[in-house]
Amino acid sequence: MTYKSKRDHYADYVIKAVREDSPWMLDLRGGFSLLLLRDLNVDGRKVKCGFSMEYRTSPNSNRSGRLNPMILIEDGGEWRVLDSLWTLGRIAGGTAASAFSQNPSLLLDPLSSIAIIRRVLARIRDIEVSNFKDLSEILNYLPESSVIGEKSEEEIKLALESISEYLKDRNVSAFGRISILLGSWPVEEFRKRFSLSLEAIRMMEEEAQPLYDEIYQLVRVDEFVCFRQDEFSLSGEDAEISQSVSLGWIFYSFERSSSGEGISREYYNELGRAPLEHELGLEDAAGWKEMMVEYVKKILDDWLSRKKNLSEEPEIDVKSETLQRMLRTILGEEYSLSGSLEGFF
């Protein structure tokens, strides 16, 4: 369901979650997107200026965090869209791109942004033309092709803290998707609390394995997490919010960086989600705890109902490249399989 709220009230809640100054904590593992745009009129042109930010932990994406400038200039009924750090540097100059990378609020401040926009206007025909029925569609349009603009989780968090006050600026439109942590459990604790079988755990791992073949990992369920997922739109004094509860599990992967340093990465795998059926106050922590348990059970029941023969031993997925490579290492290039690999996962 979608409900309306006062912008200041909802923005305060998000800011406190970002700063971990409330019962709620923003958790990037569940996914995060944010678009902030200020309306301007520069030399007779309508302009929307700001930036987009996102963070993902998908196994099929090598780039987790991104921070991109967003400059939309109206031109003959269409919007010309500058949406990458590389394009900003090419058109407005390397100094402008570097300044934005260090301080993304540069494109939300009217004075500094106008100076950059004037440089962009001089080369407006070099900017891509795009059409959007609704500006929130830009959240699904975020560029991924260039390594320029990539940010680590820590950099995304720092940038988010530095610009979060703009969520309260009534001259700035904001669109976002955030994940608020409701609960987390080690696997065994979760199994006992929600009566989940070992067979179901192995089924989750088996289903996810093809995704992780691309990064050569043998998947395992390490932790269960439950998020409140908010999609919001802030405009003027108003806020519109739709909420759902999602349940998923985390896979912790040990990898090496390009410098050879060992790093641990977390991948979130959503098991299911359910839209909130009625509004619940953000201050009602006890109510949300009850709601979380209710929705976790519902999501598990829905997931289990789609699965058949969970009581039978799951067959090995011989299509898994990662698993086949590991078996060849252990058993040799020529091997045959029968039954299951109980205890292997």
Short mmCIF file of C-alpha atoms in Angstrom, two decimals:
data_model
loop_
_atom_site.label_atom_id
_atom_site.label_comp_id
_atom_site.label_asym_id
_atom_site.label_seq_id
_atom_site.Cartn_x
_atom_site.Cartn_y
_atom_site.Cartn_z
CA MET A 1 0.00 0.00 0.00
CA THR A 2 1.01 3.63 -0.49
CA TYR A 3 0.47 6.25 2.17
CA LYS A 4 1.22 9.94 2.50
CA SER A 5 3.18 11.73 5.18
CA LYS A 6 4.70 15.10 5.91
CA ARG A 7 8.04 15.38 4.18
CA ASP A 8 9.94 16.63 7.24
CA HIS A 9 8.68 13.73 9.34
CA TYR A 10 9.71 11.06 6.86
CA ALA A 11 13.01 12.79 5.98
CA ASP A 12 13.93 12.94 9.69
CA TYR A 13 13.31 9.21 9.95
CA VAL A 14 15.60 8.46 6.96
CA ILE A 15 18.33 10.82 8.23
CA LYS A 16 18.33 9.18 11.66
CA ALA A 17 18.47 5.73 10.03
CA VAL A 18 21.46 6.83 7.94
CA ARG A 19 23.22 8.14 11.07
CA GLU A 20 22.18 5.13 13.17
CA ASP A 21 20.53 7.54 15.59
CA SER A 22 17.26 5.62 16.01
CA PRO A 23 15.94 2.06 16.49
CA TRP A 24 16.16 1.71 12.71
CA MET A 25 19.32 1.19 10.70
CA LEU A 26 19.73 1.65 6.97
CA ASP A 27 21.24 -1.58 5.62
CA LEU A 28 22.81 -1.38 2.17
CA ARG A 29 22.84 -5.16 1.79
CA GLY A 30 19.15 -5.10 0.94
CA GLY A 31 19.74 -2.66 -1.91
CA PHE A 32 19.68 1.12 -2.09
CA SER A 33 18.89 3.77 -4.71
CA LEU A 34 18.54 7.52 -4.37
CA LEU A 35 17.90 10.31 -6.84
CA LEU A 36 18.00 13.99 -5.81
CA LEU A 37 17.16 16.79 -8.26
CA ARG A 38 16.83 20.56 -7.88
CA ASP A 39 14.72 22.57 -10.35
CA LEU A 40 16.57 25.52 -11.85
CA ASN A 41 16.17 28.02 -14.68
CA VAL A 42 19.51 28.80 -16.28
CA ASP A 43 19.68 31.30 -19.15
CA GLY A 44 16.07 30.58 -20.08
CA ARG A 45 16.44 26.79 -19.92
CA LYS A 46 14.57 24.50 -17.55
CA VAL A 47 17.09 22.34 -15.74
CA LYS A 48 16.94 19.55 -13.16
CA CYS A 49 20.29 19.09 -11.47
CA GLY A 50 21.59 16.70 -8.83
CA PHE A 51 22.84 13.13 -8.68
CA SER A 52 21.92 9.46 -8.41
CA MET A 53 23.37 6.98 -5.96
CA GLU A 54 22.97 3.23 -5.71
CA TYR A 55 24.38 0.20 -3.96
CA ARG A 56 23.86 -3.45 -4.88
CA THR A 57 25.23 -6.75 -3.63
CA SER A 58 24.13 -8.92 -6.52
CA PRO A 59 26.51 -11.76 -7.44
CA ASN A 60 26.12 -10.99 -11.15
CA SER A 61 27.30 -7.38 -10.73
CA ASN A 62 30.98 -6.63 -10.23
CA ARG A 63 30.25 -3.05 -9.28
CA SER A 64 28.49 -2.57 -6.00
CA GLY A 65 28.24 1.18 -5.45
CA ARG A 66 27.83 4.07 -7.89
CA LEU A 67 27.55 7.83 -7.62
CA ASN A 68 26.60 9.65 -10.83
CA PRO A 69 25.84 13.29 -11.66
CA MET A 70 22.37 13.91 -13.10
CA ILE A 71 21.75 17.00 -15.22
CA LEU A 72 18.53 17.12 -17.25
CA ILE A 73 18.06 20.04 -19.65
CA GLU A 74 14.78 20.62 -21.44
CA ASP A 75 15.28 20.94 -25.19
CA GLY A 76 12.34 21.13 -27.56
CA GLY A 77 9.98 19.12 -25.37
CA GLU A 78 12.61 16.49 -24.58
CA TRP A 79 15.13 16.13 -21.78
CA ARG A 80 18.81 15.97 -22.62
CA VAL A 81 20.37 13.82 -19.90
CA LEU A 82 23.94 13.95 -18.61
CA ASP A 83 24.20 10.95 -16.32
CA SER A 84 27.83 9.90 -15.86
CA LEU A 85 31.00 11.26 -14.33
CA TRP A 86 32.84 10.54 -17.57
CA THR A 87 30.39 12.65 -19.60
CA LEU A 88 30.53 15.45 -17.04
CA GLY A 89 34.31 15.53 -17.33
CA ARG A 90 34.21 15.45 -21.13
CA ILE A 91 31.68 18.27 -21.42
CA ALA A 92 32.23 20.48 -18.33
CA GLY A 93 35.90 19.68 -17.73
CA GLY A 94 37.93 17.40 -15.47
CA THR A 95 37.96 19.95 -12.65
CA ALA A 96 34.16 19.92 -12.44
CA ALA A 97 34.05 16.12 -12.51
CA SER A 98 36.69 15.84 -9.79
CA ALA A 99 34.94 18.42 -7.63
CA PHE A 100 31.63 16.53 -7.92
CA SER A 101 33.28 13.21 -7.09
CA GLN A 102 34.66 14.71 -3.88
CA ASN A 103 31.48 16.63 -3.01
CA PRO A 104 28.25 15.45 -4.69
CA SER A 105 26.23 18.25 -3.06
CA LEU A 106 27.99 20.52 -5.56
CA LEU A 107 25.17 19.83 -8.03
CA LEU A 108 22.46 20.56 -5.45
CA ASP A 109 23.83 23.94 -4.44
CA PRO A 110 22.25 26.59 -6.74
CA LEU A 111 25.38 28.76 -7.14
CA SER A 112 27.94 26.06 -7.85
CA SER A 113 25.56 24.03 -10.03
CA ILE A 114 24.66 27.01 -12.25
CA ALA A 115 28.33 27.57 -13.04
CA ILE A 116 28.65 23.94 -14.18
CA ILE A 117 25.36 23.97 -16.08
CA ARG A 118 26.49 26.97 -18.14
CA ARG A 119 29.49 24.97 -19.32
CA VAL A 120 27.17 22.09 -20.20
CA LEU A 121 24.77 24.37 -22.11
CA ALA A 122 27.60 25.39 -24.41
CA ARG A 123 27.75 21.78 -25.62
CA ILE A 124 24.13 20.75 -25.15
CA ARG A 125 23.98 18.86 -28.46
CA ASP A 126 26.62 16.46 -27.15
CA ILE A 127 24.25 15.22 -24.43
CA GLU A 128 21.99 12.18 -24.82
CA VAL A 129 18.28 12.76 -25.40
CA SER A 130 15.85 10.69 -23.30
CA ASN A 131 12.17 10.66 -22.49
CA PHE A 132 10.72 9.86 -19.06
CA LYS A 133 7.03 9.63 -18.25
CA ASP A 134 7.94 10.09 -14.59
CA LEU A 135 11.24 11.18 -13.06
CA SER A 136 11.18 8.19 -10.73
CA GLU A 137 11.85 6.10 -13.87
CA ILE A 138 15.41 7.40 -13.74
CA LEU A 139 15.96 5.06 -10.81
CA ASN A 140 15.71 2.22 -13.33
CA TYR A 141 17.92 4.05 -15.82
CA LEU A 142 21.10 4.35 -13.74
CA PRO A 143 24.16 3.74 -15.97
CA GLU A 144 26.42 0.79 -15.27
CA SER A 145 28.81 0.63 -18.19
CA SER A 146 31.69 2.78 -16.93
CA VAL A 147 34.00 2.05 -14.02
CA ILE A 148 34.17 5.82 -13.48
CA GLY A 149 31.86 6.66 -10.62
CA GLU A 150 32.21 3.36 -8.76
CA LYS A 151 32.17 3.70 -4.97
CA SER A 152 32.79 1.32 -2.09
CA GLU A 153 30.18 0.71 0.59
CA GLU A 154 32.07 3.04 2.95
CA GLU A 155 32.21 5.81 0.33
CA ILE A 156 28.49 5.47 -0.38
CA LYS A 157 27.71 5.75 3.34
CA LEU A 158 29.91 8.83 3.75
CA ALA A 159 28.36 10.51 0.72
CA LEU A 160 24.89 9.68 1.97
CA GLU A 161 25.61 11.20 5.38
CA SER A 162 26.96 14.35 3.77
CA ILE A 163 23.85 15.00 1.65
CA SER A 164 21.07 13.56 3.79
CA GLU A 165 19.89 17.00 4.97
CA TYR A 166 18.85 17.77 1.39
CA LEU A 167 16.01 15.28 1.88
CA LYS A 168 14.31 18.06 3.86
CA ASP A 169 14.91 20.76 1.22
CA ARG A 170 11.51 21.52 -0.29
CA ASN A 171 13.14 22.79 -3.49
CA VAL A 172 14.74 19.39 -4.08
CA SER A 173 12.77 16.39 -5.35
CA ALA A 174 13.85 13.02 -4.00
CA PHE A 175 13.08 9.48 -5.09
CA GLY A 176 14.50 6.47 -3.32
CA ARG A 177 14.46 2.82 -2.36
CA ILE A 178 15.90 1.95 1.04
CA SER A 179 16.18 -1.15 3.20
CA ILE A 180 15.74 -0.91 6.97
CA LEU A 181 16.94 -3.85 9.03
CA LEU A 182 14.17 -5.48 11.07
CA GLY A 183 15.96 -8.64 12.19
CA SER A 184 18.85 -11.01 11.54
CA TRP A 185 19.53 -14.59 12.65
CA PRO A 186 22.28 -17.20 12.36
CA VAL A 187 21.07 -20.10 10.24
CA GLU A 188 20.50 -22.58 13.07
CA GLU A 189 18.65 -20.05 15.23
CA PHE A 190 16.42 -19.10 12.31
CA ARG A 191 15.69 -22.75 11.48
CA LYS A 192 14.56 -23.50 15.02
CA ARG A 193 12.54 -20.32 15.43
CA PHE A 194 10.62 -20.71 12.17
CA SER A 195 10.68 -24.54 11.89
CA LEU A 196 12.67 -24.62 8.65
CA SER A 197 14.20 -27.92 7.56
CA LEU A 198 17.77 -28.59 6.50
CA GLU A 199 16.39 -29.75 3.15
CA ALA A 200 14.93 -26.27 2.61
CA ILE A 201 18.31 -24.67 3.33
CA ARG A 202 20.00 -26.91 0.80
CA MET A 203 17.29 -26.09 -1.73
CA MET A 204 18.01 -22.37 -1.32
CA GLU A 205 21.70 -22.97 -1.94
CA GLU A 206 21.03 -25.18 -4.94
CA GLU A 207 18.71 -22.64 -6.54
CA ALA A 208 21.21 -19.81 -6.09
CA GLN A 209 24.29 -21.71 -7.27
CA PRO A 210 24.00 -20.78 -10.99
CA LEU A 211 24.19 -17.09 -10.05
CA TYR A 212 27.43 -17.61 -8.17
CA ASP A 213 29.07 -19.70 -10.86
CA GLU A 214 29.99 -16.44 -12.55
CA ILE A 215 32.21 -15.50 -9.60
CA TYR A 216 33.39 -19.08 -9.02
CA GLN A 217 31.91 -19.51 -5.56
CA LEU A 218 30.23 -22.51 -3.97
CA VAL A 219 27.23 -20.91 -2.32
CA ARG A 220 26.06 -21.44 1.25
CA VAL A 221 23.46 -19.80 3.48
CA ASP A 222 25.30 -17.96 6.26
CA GLU A 223 22.65 -15.69 7.78
CA PHE A 224 18.97 -14.78 7.43
CA VAL A 225 17.84 -11.16 7.38
CA CYS A 226 14.52 -9.37 7.26
CA PHE A 227 14.17 -5.85 5.86
CA ARG A 228 11.49 -3.23 5.67
CA GLN A 229 11.72 -2.01 2.09
CA ASP A 230 10.59 1.59 1.51
CA GLU A 231 10.03 3.23 -1.86
CA PHE A 232 9.50 6.94 -1.42
CA SER A 233 8.92 10.13 -3.33
CA LEU A 234 9.51 13.53 -1.70
CA SER A 235 8.20 16.66 -3.38
CA GLY A 236 7.54 20.05 -1.80
CA GLU A 237 6.10 19.46 1.67
CA ASP A 238 4.75 15.98 0.91
CA ALA A 239 6.04 12.43 1.02
CA GLU A 240 4.56 9.31 -0.58
CA ILE A 241 5.78 5.98 0.72
CA SER A 242 5.05 2.36 -0.16
CA GLN A 243 6.41 -0.35 2.12
CA SER A 244 6.96 -4.07 1.98
CA VAL A 245 8.70 -6.65 4.13
CA SER A 246 11.36 -8.83 2.53
CA LEU A 247 13.11 -11.94 3.76
CA GLY A 248 16.41 -13.14 2.43
CA TRP A 249 19.70 -14.72 3.27
CA ILE A 250 23.32 -13.60 3.18
CA PHE A 251 26.24 -15.40 1.59
CA TYR A 252 29.64 -14.28 2.85
CA SER A 253 32.37 -14.69 0.28
CA PHE A 254 36.11 -14.39 0.89
CA GLU A 255 37.82 -12.85 -2.14
CA ARG A 256 40.99 -11.04 -3.08
CA SER A 257 41.23 -7.47 -4.29
CA SER A 258 43.31 -6.43 -7.30
CA SER A 259 46.17 -5.66 -4.89
CA GLY A 260 46.04 -9.19 -3.48
CA GLU A 261 44.49 -8.18 -0.18
CA GLY A 262 41.90 -10.55 1.28
CA ILE A 263 38.41 -9.06 1.52
CA SER A 264 35.05 -10.36 2.65
CA ARG A 265 31.96 -9.58 0.57
CA GLU A 266 28.32 -10.00 1.46
CA TYR A 267 25.68 -11.02 -1.08
CA TYR A 268 21.99 -10.66 -0.34
CA ASN A 269 19.61 -13.19 -1.84
CA GLU A 270 15.94 -12.35 -1.52
CA LEU A 271 13.70 -15.27 -0.67
CA GLY A 272 10.48 -13.32 -0.99
CA ARG A 273 8.64 -10.15 -0.12
CA ALA A 274 5.12 -9.09 0.75
CA PRO A 275 3.59 -5.61 0.48
CA LEU A 276 2.47 -4.06 3.74
CA GLU A 277 -1.29 -4.37 4.04
CA HIS A 278 -1.84 -1.52 6.49
CA GLU A 279 0.06 1.50 7.75
CA LEU A 280 2.12 1.16 10.90
CA GLY A 281 3.76 4.12 12.63
CA LEU A 282 7.52 4.42 12.22
CA GLU A 283 7.85 4.99 15.98
CA ASP A 284 6.13 1.71 16.86
CA ALA A 285 9.16 -0.56 17.24
CA ALA A 286 7.20 -3.22 19.15
CA GLY A 287 4.52 -3.27 16.46
CA TRP A 288 7.12 -3.73 13.75
CA LYS A 289 8.67 -6.64 15.65
CA GLU A 290 5.31 -8.43 15.67
CA MET A 291 4.77 -7.52 12.03
CA MET A 292 8.21 -8.89 11.12
CA VAL A 293 7.48 -12.30 12.66
CA GLU A 294 4.08 -12.46 10.96
CA TYR A 295 5.50 -11.58 7.54
CA VAL A 296 8.53 -13.88 7.85
CA LYS A 297 6.17 -16.79 8.44
CA LYS A 298 4.00 -15.71 5.53
CA ILE A 299 6.94 -15.39 3.14
CA LEU A 300 8.32 -18.78 4.21
CA ASP A 301 4.92 -20.42 3.77
CA ASP A 302 4.60 -18.90 0.29
CA TRP A 303 8.09 -20.02 -0.66
CA LEU A 304 7.62 -23.55 0.69
CA SER A 305 4.27 -23.87 -1.04
CA ARG A 306 6.02 -23.37 -4.38
CA LYS A 307 8.48 -26.14 -3.68
CA LYS A 308 7.70 -29.82 -4.08
CA ASN A 309 9.22 -32.92 -2.56
CA LEU A 310 11.31 -31.06 0.01
CA SER A 311 11.39 -34.24 2.04
CA GLU A 312 13.37 -35.93 -0.74
CA GLU A 313 17.10 -35.49 -1.01
CA PRO A 314 17.83 -32.70 -3.53
CA GLU A 315 19.74 -33.88 -6.58
CA ILE A 316 23.10 -32.40 -7.38
CA ASP A 317 23.06 -29.64 -10.01
CA VAL A 318 25.66 -30.97 -12.47
CA LYS A 319 25.20 -27.81 -14.52
CA SER A 320 27.04 -25.80 -11.87
CA GLU A 321 30.42 -24.89 -13.35
CA THR A 322 31.84 -24.10 -9.91
CA LEU A 323 30.80 -27.43 -8.46
CA GLN A 324 32.03 -29.38 -11.49
CA ARG A 325 35.42 -27.65 -11.30
CA MET A 326 35.76 -28.47 -7.60
CA LEU A 327 34.78 -32.11 -8.20
CA ARG A 328 37.30 -32.45 -11.01
CA THR A 329 39.95 -31.14 -8.63
CA ILE A 330 38.99 -33.69 -5.99
CA LEU A 331 38.07 -36.69 -8.14
CA GLY A 332 40.03 -36.10 -11.30
CA GLU A 333 38.98 -35.10 -14.78
CA GLU A 334 36.90 -38.24 -15.26
CA TYR A 335 34.24 -38.84 -12.62
CA SER A 336 30.72 -40.16 -12.29
CA LEU A 337 28.07 -39.05 -9.82
CA SER A 338 25.29 -40.93 -8.12
CA GLY A 339 22.92 -39.92 -5.35
CA SER A 340 23.54 -36.64 -3.58
CA LEU A 341 26.40 -34.77 -1.97
CA GLU A 342 24.93 -34.70 1.52
CA GLY A 343 27.06 -32.58 3.82
CA PHE A 344 29.08 -31.15 0.95
CA PHE A 345 27.39 -27.75 1.15
#
